[in-house]
Amino acid sequence: MATFDLTTGQGTGQIGTATGLSKMVMVEKVFDVKKFQDNGNTFADGDVIQLIDLPAECYVLHVGAEVITAFDPGSSLAVDIDVAGGDDFVDGGDCTSAGYLAKGTNGHVDYTAVATFSNRVTSTDTIDLTFALSGSAPSVGKLRVYAILIDISGKIEEDLLTSSTNVQ
């Protein structure tokens, strides 16, 4: 039986090169209530705010959120974070005190949430905030949302006749 080595750099003590390989990135955006309102916007209970663009052909490794400045609602304020206005990433996160939001009842993207969320994004989408607001809308508050994404778009599928080390 033969062994065929089709790896790059194996057997040489070198890891190989990252040239042409897909990258993992962390994207983030801060939702600032004051700036949002200064731009003439208002929000009420149940409004959905699309915050981060998700490109097609990516894998969502993790999404999380951090309250940088506590929100000041009339009585209570919680946020759900997901795509399509859902709550798979954060469910009922308390925005009234600073710190990282707990994952909530549905959890964040990991292998326990596969029943409610597919990590593979095949078409463009957005990561959304949905606020559950009781009382008056807040006038201050900053929420940083971050996502760790991996590009899984085919790098070699478009031109299979080129001499690439990834085409065997």
mmCIF file with all atom_site columns, C-alpha atoms in Angstrom:
data_model
loop_
_atom_site.group_PDB
_atom_site.id
_atom_site.type_symbol
_atom_site.label_atom_id
_atom_site.label_alt_id
_atom_site.label_comp_id
_atom_site.label_asym_id
_atom_site.label_entity_id
_atom_site.label_seq_id
_atom_site.pdbx_PDB_ins_code
_atom_site.Cartn_x
_atom_site.Cartn_y
_atom_site.Cartn_z
_atom_site.occupancy
_atom_site.B_iso_or_equiv
_atom_site.pdbx_formal_charge
_atom_site.auth_seq_id
_atom_site.auth_comp_id
_atom_site.auth_asym_id
_atom_site.auth_atom_id
_atom_site.pdbx_PDB_model_num
ATOM 1   C CA . MET A 1 1   ? 0.000   0.000  0.000   1.00 0.00 ? 1   MET A CA 1
ATOM 2   C CA . ALA A 1 2   ? 1.363   3.440  -0.948  1.00 0.00 ? 2   ALA A CA 1
ATOM 3   C CA . THR A 1 3   ? 1.350   6.693  0.979   1.00 0.00 ? 3   THR A CA 1
ATOM 4   C CA . PHE A 1 4   ? 0.834   9.887  -0.987  1.00 0.00 ? 4   PHE A CA 1
ATOM 5   C CA . ASP A 1 5   ? 1.866   13.167 0.649   1.00 0.00 ? 5   ASP A CA 1
ATOM 6   C CA . LEU A 1 6   ? -0.264  15.956 -0.825  1.00 0.00 ? 6   LEU A CA 1
ATOM 7   C CA . THR A 1 7   ? 0.330   18.366 2.067   1.00 0.00 ? 7   THR A CA 1
ATOM 8   C CA . THR A 1 8   ? 2.195   21.639 1.878   1.00 0.00 ? 8   THR A CA 1
ATOM 9   C CA . GLY A 1 9   ? 5.401   21.782 3.890   1.00 0.00 ? 9   GLY A CA 1
ATOM 10  C CA . GLN A 1 10  ? 4.958   18.431 5.589   1.00 0.00 ? 10  GLN A CA 1
ATOM 11  C CA . GLY A 1 11  ? 8.105   16.444 6.141   1.00 0.00 ? 11  GLY A CA 1
ATOM 12  C CA . THR A 1 12  ? 10.301  19.546 5.943   1.00 0.00 ? 12  THR A CA 1
ATOM 13  C CA . GLY A 1 13  ? 9.801   20.758 9.480   1.00 0.00 ? 13  GLY A CA 1
ATOM 14  C CA . GLN A 1 14  ? 7.936   23.768 8.073   1.00 0.00 ? 14  GLN A CA 1
ATOM 15  C CA . ILE A 1 15  ? 4.273   24.482 8.669   1.00 0.00 ? 15  ILE A CA 1
ATOM 16  C CA . GLY A 1 16  ? 3.813   25.891 5.200   1.00 0.00 ? 16  GLY A CA 1
ATOM 17  C CA . THR A 1 17  ? 2.546   29.236 4.077   1.00 0.00 ? 17  THR A CA 1
ATOM 18  C CA . ALA A 1 18  ? -0.769  30.940 4.736   1.00 0.00 ? 18  ALA A CA 1
ATOM 19  C CA . THR A 1 19  ? -0.747  32.520 1.285   1.00 0.00 ? 19  THR A CA 1
ATOM 20  C CA . GLY A 1 20  ? -4.084  31.926 -0.385  1.00 0.00 ? 20  GLY A CA 1
ATOM 21  C CA . LEU A 1 21  ? -5.634  30.319 2.674   1.00 0.00 ? 21  LEU A CA 1
ATOM 22  C CA . SER A 1 22  ? -8.867  31.515 4.249   1.00 0.00 ? 22  SER A CA 1
ATOM 23  C CA . LYS A 1 23  ? -8.617  33.746 7.275   1.00 0.00 ? 23  LYS A CA 1
ATOM 24  C CA . MET A 1 24  ? -10.386 33.961 10.601  1.00 0.00 ? 24  MET A CA 1
ATOM 25  C CA . VAL A 1 25  ? -11.483 37.475 11.574  1.00 0.00 ? 25  VAL A CA 1
ATOM 26  C CA . MET A 1 26  ? -13.067 39.204 14.517  1.00 0.00 ? 26  MET A CA 1
ATOM 27  C CA . VAL A 1 27  ? -15.554 41.918 13.591  1.00 0.00 ? 27  VAL A CA 1
ATOM 28  C CA . GLU A 1 28  ? -17.191 44.222 16.099  1.00 0.00 ? 28  GLU A CA 1
ATOM 29  C CA . LYS A 1 29  ? -19.533 47.157 16.273  1.00 0.00 ? 29  LYS A CA 1
ATOM 30  C CA . VAL A 1 30  ? -20.690 49.374 19.117  1.00 0.00 ? 30  VAL A CA 1
ATOM 31  C CA . PHE A 1 31  ? -24.338 50.334 19.428  1.00 0.00 ? 31  PHE A CA 1
ATOM 32  C CA . ASP A 1 32  ? -24.358 53.751 21.114  1.00 0.00 ? 32  ASP A CA 1
ATOM 33  C CA . VAL A 1 33  ? -27.860 54.812 22.219  1.00 0.00 ? 33  VAL A CA 1
ATOM 34  C CA . LYS A 1 34  ? -26.997 58.529 22.339  1.00 0.00 ? 34  LYS A CA 1
ATOM 35  C CA . LYS A 1 35  ? -25.533 58.559 18.810  1.00 0.00 ? 35  LYS A CA 1
ATOM 36  C CA . PHE A 1 36  ? -28.487 56.499 17.588  1.00 0.00 ? 36  PHE A CA 1
ATOM 37  C CA . GLN A 1 37  ? -30.923 59.064 18.995  1.00 0.00 ? 37  GLN A CA 1
ATOM 38  C CA . ASP A 1 38  ? -28.798 62.059 17.918  1.00 0.00 ? 38  ASP A CA 1
ATOM 39  C CA . ASN A 1 39  ? -29.277 60.764 14.359  1.00 0.00 ? 39  ASN A CA 1
ATOM 40  C CA . GLY A 1 40  ? -33.043 61.147 14.776  1.00 0.00 ? 40  GLY A CA 1
ATOM 41  C CA . ASN A 1 41  ? -33.811 57.509 15.576  1.00 0.00 ? 41  ASN A CA 1
ATOM 42  C CA . THR A 1 42  ? -35.964 56.148 18.356  1.00 0.00 ? 42  THR A CA 1
ATOM 43  C CA . PHE A 1 43  ? -36.600 52.584 19.377  1.00 0.00 ? 43  PHE A CA 1
ATOM 44  C CA . ALA A 1 44  ? -39.349 50.814 21.215  1.00 0.00 ? 44  ALA A CA 1
ATOM 45  C CA . ASP A 1 45  ? -39.999 47.378 22.635  1.00 0.00 ? 45  ASP A CA 1
ATOM 46  C CA . GLY A 1 46  ? -39.422 44.677 20.012  1.00 0.00 ? 46  GLY A CA 1
ATOM 47  C CA . ASP A 1 47  ? -37.568 46.838 17.473  1.00 0.00 ? 47  ASP A CA 1
ATOM 48  C CA . VAL A 1 48  ? -34.826 45.029 15.552  1.00 0.00 ? 48  VAL A CA 1
ATOM 49  C CA . ILE A 1 49  ? -31.530 46.790 14.866  1.00 0.00 ? 49  ILE A CA 1
ATOM 50  C CA . GLN A 1 50  ? -29.320 45.180 12.230  1.00 0.00 ? 50  GLN A CA 1
ATOM 51  C CA . LEU A 1 51  ? -25.795 45.746 13.508  1.00 0.00 ? 51  LEU A CA 1
ATOM 52  C CA . ILE A 1 52  ? -23.152 43.573 11.814  1.00 0.00 ? 52  ILE A CA 1
ATOM 53  C CA . ASP A 1 53  ? -23.092 42.295 8.227   1.00 0.00 ? 53  ASP A CA 1
ATOM 54  C CA . LEU A 1 54  ? -22.403 38.599 7.780   1.00 0.00 ? 54  LEU A CA 1
ATOM 55  C CA . PRO A 1 55  ? -20.905 37.733 4.402   1.00 0.00 ? 55  PRO A CA 1
ATOM 56  C CA . ALA A 1 56  ? -22.064 34.726 2.433   1.00 0.00 ? 56  ALA A CA 1
ATOM 57  C CA . GLU A 1 57  ? -19.944 31.611 2.782   1.00 0.00 ? 57  GLU A CA 1
ATOM 58  C CA . CYS A 1 58  ? -18.668 32.151 6.294   1.00 0.00 ? 58  CYS A CA 1
ATOM 59  C CA . TYR A 1 59  ? -18.695 30.070 9.442   1.00 0.00 ? 59  TYR A CA 1
ATOM 60  C CA . VAL A 1 60  ? -19.731 31.782 12.685  1.00 0.00 ? 60  VAL A CA 1
ATOM 61  C CA . LEU A 1 61  ? -17.425 30.508 15.392  1.00 0.00 ? 61  LEU A CA 1
ATOM 62  C CA . HIS A 1 62  ? -18.677 32.738 18.214  1.00 0.00 ? 62  HIS A CA 1
ATOM 63  C CA . VAL A 1 63  ? -20.769 35.856 18.874  1.00 0.00 ? 63  VAL A CA 1
ATOM 64  C CA . GLY A 1 64  ? -20.754 37.765 22.126  1.00 0.00 ? 64  GLY A CA 1
ATOM 65  C CA . ALA A 1 65  ? -21.536 41.153 23.599  1.00 0.00 ? 65  ALA A CA 1
ATOM 66  C CA . GLU A 1 66  ? -20.221 43.508 26.239  1.00 0.00 ? 66  GLU A CA 1
ATOM 67  C CA . VAL A 1 67  ? -22.091 46.387 27.844  1.00 0.00 ? 67  VAL A CA 1
ATOM 68  C CA . ILE A 1 68  ? -19.479 49.157 27.852  1.00 0.00 ? 68  ILE A CA 1
ATOM 69  C CA . THR A 1 69  ? -21.763 51.812 29.350  1.00 0.00 ? 69  THR A CA 1
ATOM 70  C CA . ALA A 1 70  ? -24.842 50.696 31.270  1.00 0.00 ? 70  ALA A CA 1
ATOM 71  C CA . PHE A 1 71  ? -28.174 51.603 29.667  1.00 0.00 ? 71  PHE A CA 1
ATOM 72  C CA . ASP A 1 72  ? -30.611 53.758 31.660  1.00 0.00 ? 72  ASP A CA 1
ATOM 73  C CA . PRO A 1 73  ? -34.111 52.507 30.892  1.00 0.00 ? 73  PRO A CA 1
ATOM 74  C CA . GLY A 1 74  ? -37.263 53.538 32.711  1.00 0.00 ? 74  GLY A CA 1
ATOM 75  C CA . SER A 1 75  ? -37.675 50.139 34.350  1.00 0.00 ? 75  SER A CA 1
ATOM 76  C CA . SER A 1 76  ? -35.990 47.234 32.536  1.00 0.00 ? 76  SER A CA 1
ATOM 77  C CA . LEU A 1 77  ? -34.082 46.554 29.345  1.00 0.00 ? 77  LEU A CA 1
ATOM 78  C CA . ALA A 1 78  ? -32.857 43.273 27.915  1.00 0.00 ? 78  ALA A CA 1
ATOM 79  C CA . VAL A 1 79  ? -31.439 42.410 24.502  1.00 0.00 ? 79  VAL A CA 1
ATOM 80  C CA . ASP A 1 80  ? -31.593 39.345 22.279  1.00 0.00 ? 80  ASP A CA 1
ATOM 81  C CA . ILE A 1 81  ? -28.809 38.902 19.729  1.00 0.00 ? 81  ILE A CA 1
ATOM 82  C CA . ASP A 1 82  ? -29.033 36.640 16.680  1.00 0.00 ? 82  ASP A CA 1
ATOM 83  C CA . VAL A 1 83  ? -29.744 36.661 12.954  1.00 0.00 ? 83  VAL A CA 1
ATOM 84  C CA . ALA A 1 84  ? -33.318 37.308 11.762  1.00 0.00 ? 84  ALA A CA 1
ATOM 85  C CA . GLY A 1 85  ? -34.312 38.931 15.047  1.00 0.00 ? 85  GLY A CA 1
ATOM 86  C CA . GLY A 1 86  ? -33.848 35.727 17.065  1.00 0.00 ? 86  GLY A CA 1
ATOM 87  C CA . ASP A 1 87  ? -32.036 34.989 20.314  1.00 0.00 ? 87  ASP A CA 1
ATOM 88  C CA . ASP A 1 88  ? -29.556 32.169 19.667  1.00 0.00 ? 88  ASP A CA 1
ATOM 89  C CA . PHE A 1 89  ? -26.418 34.173 20.581  1.00 0.00 ? 89  PHE A CA 1
ATOM 90  C CA . VAL A 1 90  ? -27.739 36.087 23.598  1.00 0.00 ? 90  VAL A CA 1
ATOM 91  C CA . ASP A 1 91  ? -31.195 35.611 25.075  1.00 0.00 ? 91  ASP A CA 1
ATOM 92  C CA . GLY A 1 92  ? -32.429 38.306 27.453  1.00 0.00 ? 92  GLY A CA 1
ATOM 93  C CA . GLY A 1 93  ? -29.051 39.920 28.140  1.00 0.00 ? 93  GLY A CA 1
ATOM 94  C CA . ASP A 1 94  ? -29.271 42.575 30.862  1.00 0.00 ? 94  ASP A CA 1
ATOM 95  C CA . CYS A 1 95  ? -28.039 45.921 29.504  1.00 0.00 ? 95  CYS A CA 1
ATOM 96  C CA . THR A 1 96  ? -28.495 47.857 32.753  1.00 0.00 ? 96  THR A CA 1
ATOM 97  C CA . SER A 1 97  ? -25.034 47.047 34.137  1.00 0.00 ? 97  SER A CA 1
ATOM 98  C CA . ALA A 1 98  ? -21.603 46.982 32.502  1.00 0.00 ? 98  ALA A CA 1
ATOM 99  C CA . GLY A 1 99  ? -19.897 43.717 31.630  1.00 0.00 ? 99  GLY A CA 1
ATOM 100 C CA . TYR A 1 100 ? -20.121 40.775 29.268  1.00 0.00 ? 100 TYR A CA 1
ATOM 101 C CA . LEU A 1 101 ? -23.618 39.462 28.657  1.00 0.00 ? 101 LEU A CA 1
ATOM 102 C CA . ALA A 1 102 ? -24.468 35.942 29.720  1.00 0.00 ? 102 ALA A CA 1
ATOM 103 C CA . LYS A 1 103 ? -25.392 33.567 26.959  1.00 0.00 ? 103 LYS A CA 1
ATOM 104 C CA . GLY A 1 104 ? -29.000 33.272 28.117  1.00 0.00 ? 104 GLY A CA 1
ATOM 105 C CA . THR A 1 105 ? -31.261 30.259 27.738  1.00 0.00 ? 105 THR A CA 1
ATOM 106 C CA . ASN A 1 106 ? -30.390 29.474 24.119  1.00 0.00 ? 106 ASN A CA 1
ATOM 107 C CA . GLY A 1 107 ? -26.684 29.937 24.546  1.00 0.00 ? 107 GLY A CA 1
ATOM 108 C CA . HIS A 1 108 ? -24.176 31.306 22.110  1.00 0.00 ? 108 HIS A CA 1
ATOM 109 C CA . VAL A 1 109 ? -22.904 29.667 18.958  1.00 0.00 ? 109 VAL A CA 1
ATOM 110 C CA . ASP A 1 110 ? -21.236 26.489 20.022  1.00 0.00 ? 110 ASP A CA 1
ATOM 111 C CA . TYR A 1 111 ? -21.943 22.839 19.572  1.00 0.00 ? 111 TYR A CA 1
ATOM 112 C CA . THR A 1 112 ? -24.819 22.855 22.061  1.00 0.00 ? 112 THR A CA 1
ATOM 113 C CA . ALA A 1 113 ? -26.897 25.337 20.030  1.00 0.00 ? 113 ALA A CA 1
ATOM 114 C CA . VAL A 1 114 ? -27.005 23.363 16.786  1.00 0.00 ? 114 VAL A CA 1
ATOM 115 C CA . ALA A 1 115 ? -30.725 22.738 17.179  1.00 0.00 ? 115 ALA A CA 1
ATOM 116 C CA . THR A 1 116 ? -31.476 26.453 16.964  1.00 0.00 ? 116 THR A CA 1
ATOM 117 C CA . PHE A 1 117 ? -28.698 27.871 14.769  1.00 0.00 ? 117 PHE A CA 1
ATOM 118 C CA . SER A 1 118 ? -26.577 26.753 11.849  1.00 0.00 ? 118 SER A CA 1
ATOM 119 C CA . ASN A 1 119 ? -23.003 28.000 12.155  1.00 0.00 ? 119 ASN A CA 1
ATOM 120 C CA . ARG A 1 120 ? -22.559 27.991 8.363   1.00 0.00 ? 120 ARG A CA 1
ATOM 121 C CA . VAL A 1 121 ? -23.891 31.140 6.683   1.00 0.00 ? 121 VAL A CA 1
ATOM 122 C CA . THR A 1 122 ? -24.529 30.506 2.976   1.00 0.00 ? 122 THR A CA 1
ATOM 123 C CA . SER A 1 123 ? -26.055 33.855 1.996   1.00 0.00 ? 123 SER A CA 1
ATOM 124 C CA . THR A 1 124 ? -25.549 37.366 3.323   1.00 0.00 ? 124 THR A CA 1
ATOM 125 C CA . ASP A 1 125 ? -27.238 38.115 6.612   1.00 0.00 ? 125 ASP A CA 1
ATOM 126 C CA . THR A 1 126 ? -26.925 40.397 9.633   1.00 0.00 ? 126 THR A CA 1
ATOM 127 C CA . ILE A 1 127 ? -26.397 40.029 13.343  1.00 0.00 ? 127 ILE A CA 1
ATOM 128 C CA . ASP A 1 128 ? -29.356 41.778 14.940  1.00 0.00 ? 128 ASP A CA 1
ATOM 129 C CA . LEU A 1 129 ? -30.255 43.326 18.281  1.00 0.00 ? 129 LEU A CA 1
ATOM 130 C CA . THR A 1 130 ? -33.837 43.010 19.536  1.00 0.00 ? 130 THR A CA 1
ATOM 131 C CA . PHE A 1 131 ? -34.599 45.004 22.664  1.00 0.00 ? 131 PHE A CA 1
ATOM 132 C CA . ALA A 1 132 ? -37.209 44.038 25.254  1.00 0.00 ? 132 ALA A CA 1
ATOM 133 C CA . LEU A 1 133 ? -37.998 47.388 26.793  1.00 0.00 ? 133 LEU A CA 1
ATOM 134 C CA . SER A 1 134 ? -40.324 48.153 29.659  1.00 0.00 ? 134 SER A CA 1
ATOM 135 C CA . GLY A 1 135 ? -40.723 51.831 30.477  1.00 0.00 ? 135 GLY A CA 1
ATOM 136 C CA . SER A 1 136 ? -39.058 54.725 28.696  1.00 0.00 ? 136 SER A CA 1
ATOM 137 C CA . ALA A 1 137 ? -36.340 54.275 26.094  1.00 0.00 ? 137 ALA A CA 1
ATOM 138 C CA . PRO A 1 138 ? -32.792 54.727 27.368  1.00 0.00 ? 138 PRO A CA 1
ATOM 139 C CA . SER A 1 139 ? -30.853 57.916 26.651  1.00 0.00 ? 139 SER A CA 1
ATOM 140 C CA . VAL A 1 140 ? -27.382 56.497 27.298  1.00 0.00 ? 140 VAL A CA 1
ATOM 141 C CA . GLY A 1 141 ? -25.764 53.123 26.856  1.00 0.00 ? 141 GLY A CA 1
ATOM 142 C CA . LYS A 1 142 ? -23.115 51.440 24.720  1.00 0.00 ? 142 LYS A CA 1
ATOM 143 C CA . LEU A 1 143 ? -23.177 47.787 23.685  1.00 0.00 ? 143 LEU A CA 1
ATOM 144 C CA . ARG A 1 144 ? -20.206 46.215 21.874  1.00 0.00 ? 144 ARG A CA 1
ATOM 145 C CA . VAL A 1 145 ? -21.131 43.166 19.798  1.00 0.00 ? 145 VAL A CA 1
ATOM 146 C CA . TYR A 1 146 ? -18.383 41.001 18.319  1.00 0.00 ? 146 TYR A CA 1
ATOM 147 C CA . ALA A 1 147 ? -18.300 37.986 16.037  1.00 0.00 ? 147 ALA A CA 1
ATOM 148 C CA . ILE A 1 148 ? -15.512 35.572 15.165  1.00 0.00 ? 148 ILE A CA 1
ATOM 149 C CA . LEU A 1 149 ? -15.957 34.501 11.552  1.00 0.00 ? 149 LEU A CA 1
ATOM 150 C CA . ILE A 1 150 ? -14.106 32.146 9.254   1.00 0.00 ? 150 ILE A CA 1
ATOM 151 C CA . ASP A 1 151 ? -14.213 32.583 5.479   1.00 0.00 ? 151 ASP A CA 1
ATOM 152 C CA . ILE A 1 152 ? -15.256 29.261 3.941   1.00 0.00 ? 152 ILE A CA 1
ATOM 153 C CA . SER A 1 153 ? -15.770 30.471 0.387   1.00 0.00 ? 153 SER A CA 1
ATOM 154 C CA . GLY A 1 154 ? -14.028 28.259 -2.149  1.00 0.00 ? 154 GLY A CA 1
ATOM 155 C CA . LYS A 1 155 ? -10.672 29.671 -3.135  1.00 0.00 ? 155 LYS A CA 1
ATOM 156 C CA . ILE A 1 156 ? -9.901  27.045 -5.755  1.00 0.00 ? 156 ILE A CA 1
ATOM 157 C CA . GLU A 1 157 ? -13.347 26.009 -6.954  1.00 0.00 ? 157 GLU A CA 1
ATOM 158 C CA . GLU A 1 158 ? -13.516 28.825 -9.521  1.00 0.00 ? 158 GLU A CA 1
ATOM 159 C CA . ASP A 1 159 ? -10.332 27.954 -11.392 1.00 0.00 ? 159 ASP A CA 1
ATOM 160 C CA . LEU A 1 160 ? -9.515  24.283 -11.041 1.00 0.00 ? 160 LEU A CA 1
ATOM 161 C CA . LEU A 1 161 ? -7.194  24.266 -14.076 1.00 0.00 ? 161 LEU A CA 1
ATOM 162 C CA . THR A 1 162 ? -4.556  26.475 -12.498 1.00 0.00 ? 162 THR A CA 1
ATOM 163 C CA . SER A 1 163 ? -1.464  24.982 -10.978 1.00 0.00 ? 163 SER A CA 1
ATOM 164 C CA . SER A 1 164 ? -2.355  25.309 -7.320  1.00 0.00 ? 164 SER A CA 1
ATOM 165 C CA . THR A 1 165 ? -0.854  23.294 -4.486  1.00 0.00 ? 165 THR A CA 1
ATOM 166 C CA . ASN A 1 166 ? -4.438  22.853 -3.269  1.00 0.00 ? 166 ASN A CA 1
ATOM 167 C CA . VAL A 1 167 ? -5.578  21.061 -6.463  1.00 0.00 ? 167 VAL A CA 1
ATOM 168 C CA . GLN A 1 168 ? -4.360  17.476 -6.510  1.00 0.00 ? 168 GLN A CA 1
#
